[in-house]
Amino acid sequence: MTPSSDVPDAQAAPGRVDGPLPARVHAAGVPVVGIGASAGGFDPICEFLASVPPASGFAYVVVQHHAPALPSILPQLLQRVTGMPVTELVHGMPVETDRVYVAPAGGGCGFDGHCFTVQPPDGPAAGRHPIDSFFRALASYAGESAVGIALSGTGADGTIGLAALRDAGGLTMAQLPSSARYDPMPASAIAAQAVDIVALPGEMAAQVADWRRRRGDRGAGALPVQASDQRAALQQMFQLLLQQTGANFADYKLSTVMRRIDRRMKLRQCATLPDYVRWMADNPIEVELLFKELLIGVTSFFRDAPVWDYLGEYALPRLLEQHPEGAAFKAWVPACSTGEEAYSLAIVFDEVLERLRPTARFTLQIFATDLDGDAIDRARQGLFGHAIAGDISAERLRRYFAPADKGSYRIRKDLRGSIIFARQNVISDPPFTKLDILCCRNLLIYFTPRLQTQLIPLFHYALRPNALLVLGSADTPGRFHELFAPLAGTSRVYRRLDADPGRVTSYFPTRVANVALPPIHQIGHASMKENLQTQVEQLLLRKHSPAAVLLNAHGDILYIHGRTGAFLEPAAGKANWNIHAMARDGLRHELAALLQNATQSDQMVEVRGLVQHDAGGRPESALDLTAEAMPHSGPLAGTIMVTFASHALPPQKRRARASPPLVQELEQQLAQARLEIQAVRDEMQASREELKSANEELQSTNEELQSTNEELTTSKEEMQSLNEELYTVNAELQSKVDDLSLINGDMKNLLNSTDIATIFLDSALRIRRFTDQATRIYKLIATDVQRPLSDIANDLDYPELEADADGVLRTLVVCEKHVPTRSGGWYTVRIMPYRTVDNVIDGVVVTFINITEAKQLESQLRSMQDGAV
């Protein structure tokens, strides 16, 4: 996504491209501008069309959400703001430039040849995505001549379609969200990084015109650039990408790389590749944008459905049959992008288990990797837009996804937990091993044949015997028929074959990130014939370059160049590719000293004029040896390059005779020294073998630790599950506590509203609870709870209260008395048993009803009666 403020041509004026094209152009390649809008989209559509010149050379198609049952007056309304003819699109209508077409409500629009097609609505309106459908069809029809625009609207319709347009080389644009009445639709496309330019609707027409003008200039009027300049610029670009992102694109297919680079050049208004590279060097953010552009993230759920059906119906059940006792399978999905392929594999595996219901336990751990860290972060979330409903059946959507915010879907938690997402470079980073399934779909087609021949054996190395390799519709194992065989009934799922490990590893002796470029005559037009310069260079390498070997720090041979048979030979016994064991007699000691000096020096060390003897002991030739430690950083770090250069001896040296006495004595001493050195070397070799054995033991220990780690991971998952259960129980308890607090408050208010003094006592006549009115009789405060009632001062003339309460506890008979107070008042004291909800007596309830007025009236009445008598 490139905001308009970052694009130099954002404010250019509208213009025509190489003059107007004639109306009613029916030829292939008619440029089309697709406009998608929803709620609040009428005003921005008018703003855009009002800024388009009448002869722009494009056809314009407006796709908007509106009800199919209602007649549309949109064509009549749009005709008021543009001079181009505006018509409603019907089936079979030809594609013509300088016209505006309004898509019919509800139907799906596409292309058939050079005409439009219209399909009737299918399914409920909530599940249709007409903008996505049209943009996808437009990407197939117009490709690099297509433009897609997302304007105001709700939902995320159009996001997937814009991504398809962008991948096809077209231009994608979105309305500035702050200017949209409803911003979810353009914001969704921007967040998905499917948009090249973000701008106001009135500015978009000028940018579309300038974009097409630059395409025309580059196709016809651009000044030619020398192939050497192009090659140097491309090399510098790869170096910038490698330094800033750590990714090497030198082994990607040149046509794919150049198409993506050309796209960025058009957006940046760079006429030549060297100009664009200079722009990149001055603007590091452009390196990141190009990096995102080169990472082709086109993916979807269950892409190429027959392959997934075959996996679920045949391949995976057969894999389960091979392990009747159960198994923990491992799978690797390289280049997973935003995770759809990995989740598809997890869903299919779960469906197989659900259908077969095996008695043994099977699990699948999926490792999903990608070079794009942002895509990995999105994959980890397991959150997808509503558009996935077009790729996933309703049953799968119901079983494996849960609705989330804004119409999106979230993958089921157990499926998300079975996948580990990580950032990885499949070209240079170590692979996962001991795999049962490797799903690499539509990745190899972007690599050169040289890189493909390295990755296919690497996949063989990573898989277990009889494991599955799943490739894309355009991928094959190539010439490696001895490594993989297709399963019956499919050409995309392969079974790993047993092969000679030495032969397999010979395909990738060292995994070196090489930034060398393939020979090219002109960028973008790779020659089908072999380059003459390459043939000459290969001839020179064969005829004149010295024999050489590449060693590691222990002297093990990693790579052999040229003919080294005169200097090295395999040692008898067990195969040993160490140079100290393979060096011929007369070279071992010199090589040992040479290698030691090379590891201690930053310069090349050499030994010249070393005399070689024939079988009769006569001097035969002279040998020059060189050794050089490779730089500490880079793909060859930690290795040593040794070269052998043999040349003839001068005649005088061949005829030279050694003086017998002194020379014989020196030769004897030299032979003794060599024997001692050989003994030391044998000891070193024995120590090395012991170290190898110890290393194997450590590897075994490491495997045990890995097994323990897997068990700990399982325990962690169980603990997480238990924690989830505890969290659920805690939530329920919290809900009960809240309900109890509410009920408690209701009861307190109820008791206070009765205006009756009440005291609750337990079985020991300790205060359990009291109402506010009870404080008028007993001097109670909040801290008196759990104190005996007899300890509390009161105004009652009722010393028998505790005794009566004990009697109630014993007999369960309610006690009621009229009791005076010391201040002249009267209360009816009622003592009742306290029954729990389980009908258990657990104390008493004492209520005090004020009857002072009744007693006073009774006294007055009695006095009146006595007076009358």
XYZ file of N, CA and C in Angstrom, residues 371-454:
252
model
N 8.501 -16.167 4.722
C 9.526 -15.135 4.810
C 8.951 -13.798 5.263
N 7.661 -13.620 5.115
C 7.000 -12.353 5.447
C 6.551 -12.390 6.909
N 7.207 -11.604 7.770
C 6.852 -11.574 9.186
C 5.455 -11.045 9.428
N 5.011 -10.060 8.637
C 3.654 -9.524 8.815
C 2.597 -10.581 8.492
N 2.838 -11.359 7.443
C 1.888 -12.424 7.101
C 1.826 -13.474 8.202
N 2.968 -13.788 8.806
C 2.991 -14.763 9.900
C 2.196 -14.233 11.091
N 2.339 -12.950 11.397
C 1.582 -12.370 12.515
C 0.075 -12.462 12.259
N -0.331 -12.213 11.038
C -1.752 -12.322 10.711
C -2.216 -13.771 10.775
N -1.362 -14.694 10.349
C -1.733 -16.113 10.397
C -1.910 -16.584 11.831
N -1.060 -16.085 12.735
C -1.156 -16.503 14.140
C -2.505 -16.114 14.743
N -3.072 -15.010 14.313
C -4.339 -14.556 14.884
C -5.500 -15.468 14.498
N -5.398 -16.134 13.357
C -6.479 -17.011 12.922
C -7.773 -16.275 12.641
N -7.676 -15.023 12.226
C -8.849 -14.178 11.975
C -8.921 -13.875 10.484
N -10.091 -14.143 9.872
C -10.240 -13.989 8.434
C -11.523 -13.222 8.134
N -11.515 -12.521 6.993
C -12.665 -11.730 6.594
C -13.834 -12.588 6.136
N -14.958 -11.932 5.962
C -16.171 -12.648 5.588
C -16.064 -13.272 4.210
N -15.095 -12.834 3.402
C -14.999 -13.341 2.033
C -14.614 -14.808 1.977
N -14.118 -15.382 3.064
C -13.749 -16.805 3.031
C -14.981 -17.688 2.858
N -16.168 -17.121 3.061
C -17.384 -17.912 2.866
C -17.519 -18.373 1.428
N -16.841 -17.696 0.505
C -16.878 -18.142 -0.880
C -15.960 -19.306 -1.170
N -14.989 -19.585 -0.286
C -14.041 -20.678 -0.482
C -14.316 -21.870 0.412
N -15.130 -21.698 1.448
C -15.364 -22.752 2.433
C -16.845 -23.075 2.448
N -17.159 -24.340 2.503
C -18.566 -24.749 2.546
C -19.201 -24.278 3.854
N -20.522 -24.178 3.822
C -21.243 -23.706 5.003
C -21.042 -24.648 6.186
N -20.947 -25.959 5.919
C -20.760 -26.924 6.997
C -19.398 -26.738 7.660
N -18.347 -26.582 6.848
C -17.015 -26.345 7.413
C -16.953 -25.014 8.145
N -17.623 -24.031 7.611
C -17.630 -22.723 8.261
C -18.290 -22.807 9.633
N -19.345 -23.605 9.724
C -20.043 -23.746 10.997
C -19.217 -24.543 12.013
N -18.517 -25.578 11.549
C -17.814 -26.476 12.459
C -16.472 -25.921 12.923
N -15.780 -25.204 12.041
C -14.393 -24.861 12.342
C -14.160 -23.366 12.539
N -15.180 -22.556 12.411
C -15.000 -21.123 12.571
C -16.089 -20.581 13.489
N -15.742 -19.502 14.180
C -16.703 -18.808 15.038
C -16.810 -17.360 14.567
N -18.006 -16.808 14.539
C -18.156 -15.402 14.115
C -17.380 -14.473 15.050
N -16.748 -13.462 14.449
C -15.996 -12.462 15.211
C -16.524 -11.082 14.840
N -15.783 -10.062 15.230
C -16.233 -8.685 15.018
C -16.267 -8.343 13.534
N -17.184 -7.460 13.171
C -17.288 -6.866 11.844
C -17.422 -7.924 10.754
N -18.159 -8.976 11.029
C -18.436 -9.986 10.024
C -17.294 -10.925 9.718
N -16.222 -10.897 10.483
C -15.091 -11.775 10.241
C -15.297 -13.115 10.939
N -14.383 -14.036 10.699
C -14.445 -15.375 11.280
C -13.115 -15.702 11.944
N -13.185 -16.423 13.082
C -11.978 -16.852 13.791
C -11.934 -18.370 13.809
N -10.755 -18.907 13.492
C -10.576 -20.352 13.427
C -10.753 -20.979 14.803
N -11.187 -22.222 14.832
C -11.411 -22.909 16.094
C -10.116 -23.030 16.888
N -10.195 -22.912 18.201
C -9.005 -22.794 19.043
C -8.124 -24.027 18.978
N -8.707 -25.239 18.944
C -7.877 -26.435 18.929
C -7.110 -26.558 17.618
N -7.697 -26.127 16.503
C -6.967 -26.130 15.240
C -5.845 -25.112 15.265
N -6.120 -23.948 15.842
C -5.053 -22.938 15.948
C -3.908 -23.446 16.806
N -4.217 -24.196 17.862
C -3.161 -24.701 18.726
C -2.323 -25.794 18.100
N -2.803 -26.428 17.020
C -2.043 -27.496 16.380
C -1.045 -26.978 15.358
N -0.979 -25.670 15.157
C -0.104 -25.089 14.143
C 0.876 -24.143 14.817
N 2.148 -24.286 14.474
C 3.198 -23.383 14.945
C 3.651 -22.538 13.759
N 3.458 -21.230 13.864
C 3.852 -20.313 12.798
C 5.215 -19.706 13.133
N 6.077 -19.616 12.148
C 7.411 -19.072 12.368
C 7.919 -18.454 11.067
N 8.808 -17.477 11.211
C 9.429 -16.846 10.043
C 10.640 -17.676 9.636
N 10.724 -18.031 8.366
C 11.812 -18.870 7.885
C 12.051 -18.613 6.410
N 13.317 -18.699 6.019
C 13.710 -18.596 4.618
C 13.983 -19.999 4.119
N 13.105 -20.526 3.295
C 13.247 -21.909 2.853
C 14.493 -22.099 1.996
N 15.031 -21.026 1.434
C 16.201 -21.136 0.573
C 17.467 -21.342 1.391
N 17.610 -20.637 2.506
C 18.875 -20.655 3.235
C 18.787 -21.234 4.640
N 17.607 -21.202 5.271
C 17.498 -21.693 6.644
C 17.379 -23.214 6.668
N 17.795 -23.859 7.779
C 17.670 -25.316 7.880
C 16.209 -25.742 7.808
N 15.943 -26.901 7.197
C 14.554 -27.364 7.087
C 14.124 -28.116 8.338
N 12.817 -28.314 8.478
C 12.300 -29.240 9.474
C 12.540 -30.670 8.979
N 12.728 -31.604 9.894
C 13.053 -32.970 9.521
C 12.067 -33.946 10.147
N 12.162 -35.214 9.682
C 11.307 -36.296 10.168
C 9.831 -35.935 10.014
N 9.511 -35.439 8.835
C 8.152 -35.000 8.542
C 7.341 -36.131 7.920
N 6.046 -36.098 8.132
C 5.132 -37.039 7.496
C 4.399 -36.408 6.316
N 4.260 -35.094 6.341
C 3.585 -34.372 5.258
C 4.354 -33.085 5.002
N 4.607 -32.802 3.729
C 5.209 -31.517 3.352
C 4.332 -30.941 2.248
N 3.720 -29.816 2.534
C 2.762 -29.180 1.609
C 3.387 -27.888 1.087
N 3.943 -27.960 -0.112
C 4.592 -26.792 -0.733
C 3.901 -26.553 -2.068
N 2.922 -25.683 -2.060
C 2.072 -25.514 -3.231
C 2.295 -24.143 -3.872
N 2.627 -24.179 -5.163
C 2.789 -22.952 -5.961
C 3.884 -22.044 -5.423
N 4.959 -22.641 -4.925
C 6.151 -21.881 -4.541
C 7.274 -22.093 -5.540
N 7.473 -23.347 -5.968
C 8.606 -23.665 -6.839
C 8.516 -22.954 -8.179
N 7.311 -22.623 -8.641
C 7.184 -21.991 -9.954
C 7.831 -20.615 -9.985
N 8.075 -20.030 -8.833
C 8.698 -18.709 -8.792
C 10.218 -18.790 -8.723
N 10.775 -19.993 -8.622
C 12.220 -20.165 -8.490
C 12.818 -20.623 -9.815
N 14.105 -20.348 -9.974
C 14.831 -20.815 -11.145
C 15.007 -22.330 -11.085
N 15.223 -22.982 -12.237
C 15.445 -24.443 -12.218
C 16.614 -24.843 -11.324
N 17.646 -24.019 -11.230
C 18.799 -24.362 -10.389
C 18.389 -24.455 -8.925
N 17.559 -23.516 -8.475
C 17.117 -23.557 -7.086
C 16.121 -24.690 -6.862
N 15.304 -24.979 -7.851
C 14.369 -26.093 -7.719
C 15.111 -27.414 -7.545
N 16.224 -27.581 -8.264
C 16.999 -28.816 -8.137
C 17.686 -28.924 -6.786
N 17.769 -27.848 -6.030
C 18.296 -27.918 -4.670
C 17.177 -28.202 -3.662
